[in-house]
Short mmCIF file of C-alpha atoms in Angstrom, two decimals:
data_model
loop_
_atom_site.label_atom_id
_atom_site.label_comp_id
_atom_site.label_asym_id
_atom_site.label_seq_id
_atom_site.Cartn_x
_atom_site.Cartn_y
_atom_site.Cartn_z
CA UNK A 1 93.09 34.10 49.83
CA UNK A 2 93.95 37.31 51.67
CA UNK A 3 91.41 40.07 52.12
CA UNK A 4 92.21 43.72 52.73
CA UNK A 5 90.00 45.75 55.02
CA UNK A 6 90.04 48.76 57.33
CA UNK A 7 91.69 48.26 60.71
CA UNK A 8 89.68 46.80 63.58
CA UNK A 9 90.93 46.78 67.20
CA UNK A 10 91.10 42.98 67.15
CA UNK A 11 93.83 43.28 64.48
CA UNK A 12 96.32 44.86 66.86
CA UNK A 13 97.97 41.67 68.23
CA UNK A 14 98.49 40.44 64.67
CA UNK A 15 99.98 43.78 63.67
CA UNK A 16 102.43 43.54 66.56
CA UNK A 17 103.57 40.12 65.31
CA UNK A 18 103.95 41.32 61.71
CA UNK A 19 105.90 44.39 62.82
CA UNK A 20 108.40 42.25 64.72
CA UNK A 21 108.75 39.59 62.03
CA UNK A 22 109.52 42.22 59.36
CA UNK A 23 111.38 44.66 61.59
CA UNK A 24 114.93 44.02 60.42
CA UNK A 25 114.78 45.74 57.01
CA UNK A 26 112.00 43.37 56.01
CA UNK A 27 113.51 40.36 57.76
CA UNK A 28 112.52 38.73 61.06
CA UNK A 29 113.70 40.87 63.98
CA UNK A 30 112.64 38.44 66.72
CA UNK A 31 116.24 37.72 67.72
CA UNK A 32 117.04 41.43 68.03
CA UNK A 33 114.55 42.19 70.82
CA UNK A 34 114.08 41.00 74.38
CA UNK A 35 110.73 42.81 74.41
CA UNK A 36 108.80 41.72 71.30
CA UNK A 37 106.38 44.66 71.55
CA UNK A 38 108.84 47.56 71.38
CA UNK A 39 108.97 47.90 67.60
CA UNK A 40 105.21 48.07 67.18
CA UNK A 41 104.85 50.47 70.11
CA UNK A 42 106.78 52.93 67.94
CA UNK A 43 106.04 52.06 64.32
CA UNK A 44 102.54 50.55 64.21
CA UNK A 45 100.23 50.81 67.21
CA UNK A 46 99.87 54.59 67.56
CA UNK A 47 98.66 55.20 64.00
CA UNK A 48 95.11 53.79 64.13
CA UNK A 49 94.60 55.58 67.44
CA UNK A 50 96.00 58.95 66.36
CA UNK A 51 94.61 59.06 62.83
CA UNK A 52 91.65 56.67 62.43
CA UNK A 53 90.73 55.63 58.93
CA UNK A 54 94.29 55.43 57.57
CA UNK A 55 95.21 51.92 58.72
CA UNK A 56 94.38 48.91 56.55
CA UNK A 57 95.19 45.25 57.15
CA UNK A 58 95.61 42.18 54.97
CA UNK A 59 94.41 38.94 56.56
CA UNK A 60 93.96 35.32 55.57
CA UNK A 61 92.74 32.20 57.36
CA UNK A 62 95.84 32.30 59.59
CA UNK A 63 95.36 35.91 60.66
CA UNK A 64 96.95 39.27 59.90
CA UNK A 65 99.78 38.95 57.38
CA UNK A 66 100.32 42.60 56.52
CA UNK A 67 99.23 46.16 57.10
CA UNK A 68 99.72 49.76 56.12
CA UNK A 69 99.57 52.54 58.72
CA UNK A 70 99.70 56.26 58.06
CA UNK A 71 98.96 59.74 59.25
CA UNK A 72 97.74 62.58 57.06
CA UNK A 73 99.70 65.21 59.00
CA UNK A 74 103.14 64.20 60.29
CA UNK A 75 103.76 67.23 62.52
CA UNK A 76 100.32 66.95 64.12
CA UNK A 77 100.94 63.23 64.61
CA UNK A 78 104.29 63.88 66.30
CA UNK A 79 102.62 66.41 68.57
CA UNK A 80 99.93 63.87 69.43
CA UNK A 81 102.62 61.30 70.27
CA UNK A 82 104.34 63.73 72.61
CA UNK A 83 101.12 64.54 74.43
CA UNK A 84 99.33 61.19 74.41
CA UNK A 85 101.58 58.24 73.52
CA UNK A 86 105.13 58.71 74.73
CA UNK A 87 104.41 59.60 78.39
CA UNK A 88 103.10 56.13 79.31
CA UNK A 89 105.88 54.42 77.36
CA UNK A 90 108.54 56.61 78.98
CA UNK A 91 107.24 55.47 82.34
CA UNK A 92 107.13 51.83 81.26
CA UNK A 93 110.62 51.93 79.72
CA UNK A 94 112.90 54.11 81.91
CA UNK A 95 115.69 56.01 80.19
CA UNK A 96 118.36 53.84 81.80
CA UNK A 97 117.17 51.07 79.48
CA UNK A 98 118.42 53.18 76.55
CA UNK A 99 122.01 52.05 77.22
CA UNK A 100 123.52 49.57 74.76
CA UNK A 101 123.95 46.23 76.60
CA UNK A 102 126.48 45.12 73.99
CA UNK A 103 124.69 41.88 73.20
CA UNK A 104 123.50 42.82 69.72
CA UNK A 105 119.91 43.47 70.75
CA UNK A 106 118.17 46.69 69.76
CA UNK A 107 115.64 47.32 72.54
CA UNK A 108 117.82 50.19 73.76
CA UNK A 109 117.53 52.02 70.42
CA UNK A 110 113.73 51.97 70.54
CA UNK A 111 113.77 53.10 74.19
CA UNK A 112 116.09 55.97 73.25
CA UNK A 113 113.66 56.94 70.49
CA UNK A 114 110.72 56.90 72.90
CA UNK A 115 112.55 59.31 75.20
CA UNK A 116 114.21 61.54 72.62
CA UNK A 117 111.46 61.93 70.00
CA UNK A 118 110.05 65.46 69.76
CA UNK A 119 107.80 67.17 67.21
CA UNK A 120 109.97 68.69 64.50
CA UNK A 121 108.88 70.87 61.62
CA UNK A 122 110.34 70.10 58.21
CA UNK A 123 109.78 71.98 54.96
CA UNK A 124 109.11 68.57 53.39
CA UNK A 125 105.83 68.44 55.32
CA UNK A 126 104.46 71.45 53.43
CA UNK A 127 104.16 69.46 50.21
CA UNK A 128 104.22 65.89 51.57
CA UNK A 129 102.58 66.03 55.02
CA UNK A 130 101.45 62.40 55.19
CA UNK A 131 103.73 59.46 55.96
CA UNK A 132 103.31 55.69 56.17
CA UNK A 133 104.75 52.35 57.22
CA UNK A 134 103.88 49.12 55.38
CA UNK A 135 104.85 45.59 56.43
CA UNK A 136 103.92 42.24 54.88
CA UNK A 137 104.99 38.77 56.02
CA UNK A 138 106.81 36.56 53.49
CA UNK A 139 103.71 34.42 52.99
CA UNK A 140 101.87 37.48 51.69
CA UNK A 141 104.59 38.86 49.45
CA UNK A 142 104.53 38.63 45.68
CA UNK A 143 100.74 38.48 45.51
CA UNK A 144 100.03 42.17 44.93
CA UNK A 145 99.05 42.91 48.53
CA UNK A 146 101.52 45.78 48.80
CA UNK A 147 100.06 47.54 45.78
CA UNK A 148 96.53 46.96 47.02
CA UNK A 149 97.30 48.31 50.49
CA UNK A 150 99.05 51.32 48.98
CA UNK A 151 96.13 51.96 46.66
CA UNK A 152 93.63 51.96 49.52
CA UNK A 153 95.75 54.38 51.51
CA UNK A 154 96.31 56.75 48.57
CA UNK A 155 92.57 56.80 47.88
CA UNK A 156 91.86 57.62 51.54
CA UNK A 157 94.44 60.42 51.57
CA UNK A 158 93.15 61.91 48.33
CA UNK A 159 89.63 61.86 49.75
CA UNK A 160 91.00 64.10 52.52
CA UNK A 161 92.73 66.30 49.92
CA UNK A 162 96.18 65.55 51.33
CA UNK A 163 98.71 66.91 48.81
CA UNK A 164 101.55 64.45 49.26
CA UNK A 165 103.01 61.45 51.03
CA UNK A 166 106.51 60.55 52.24
CA UNK A 167 108.30 57.61 53.82
CA UNK A 168 111.73 56.46 54.88
CA UNK A 169 113.43 53.35 53.53
CA UNK A 170 116.69 51.97 54.91
CA UNK A 171 119.70 51.35 52.71
CA UNK A 172 119.61 47.69 53.79
CA UNK A 173 116.27 47.13 52.08
CA UNK A 174 116.76 47.58 48.32
CA UNK A 175 113.68 45.48 47.59
CA UNK A 176 111.49 47.98 49.41
CA UNK A 177 113.14 50.86 47.56
CA UNK A 178 112.33 49.20 44.23
CA UNK A 179 108.75 48.54 45.32
CA UNK A 180 108.17 52.16 46.29
CA UNK A 181 109.54 53.33 42.97
CA UNK A 182 107.24 50.90 41.17
CA UNK A 183 104.15 52.28 42.92
CA UNK A 184 104.98 55.91 42.18
CA UNK A 185 107.43 57.21 44.79
CA UNK A 186 110.62 59.08 43.91
CA UNK A 187 113.71 59.70 46.01
CA UNK A 188 113.75 63.16 47.60
CA UNK A 189 116.69 62.88 50.02
CA UNK A 190 119.46 60.40 50.68
CA UNK A 191 121.57 59.94 53.80
CA UNK A 192 123.86 57.34 55.30
CA UNK A 193 120.92 55.46 56.82
CA UNK A 194 118.80 55.39 53.64
CA UNK A 195 116.37 57.54 51.65
CA UNK A 196 113.30 59.72 52.03
CA UNK A 197 110.88 59.00 49.19
CA UNK A 198 107.87 61.09 48.19
CA UNK A 199 104.66 60.83 46.19
CA UNK A 200 102.62 63.78 44.90
CA UNK A 201 98.91 63.16 45.47
CA UNK A 202 97.54 66.35 43.95
#
């Protein structure tokens, strides 16, 4: 039986594993990365550091099997990344590693993101300033964990009087798109890569 609770530092290794094993549009991305930590360096680990109180994990007897991470203020979060998170990673992963080796791996894309990411204002943030990432291993899917994690996050954001929430979902993950619709998100923008979905929290 899985329990859901606020993030604790000891959860971080488990979150790294979940991020990798769901990192290919919900499928296992292990074969796509030489460095198994790169995905979580970008999409999981900075959130509980930058915005404490908005990361929740699902765990069972075998460890962490899912999580939700978020920030209440996307632009402030991006600014924090630029000042506090990216510098060490840019040193650890030099820009020359952002070249495509042509072997089908994707480390280079994450390294390019680490070097090229900059804070960017978007009118979307005025109404939907918060954003999230949620990942659950197959053994935890279909048991309502996604809804429970989302509910805990929405309650925490509303307690902070955050007006709205957004996320991105890739076109290769129609199951995730359907899940987000089912929990109250609607599509705001669509591009070749996928969709931006939003939820009004007011």
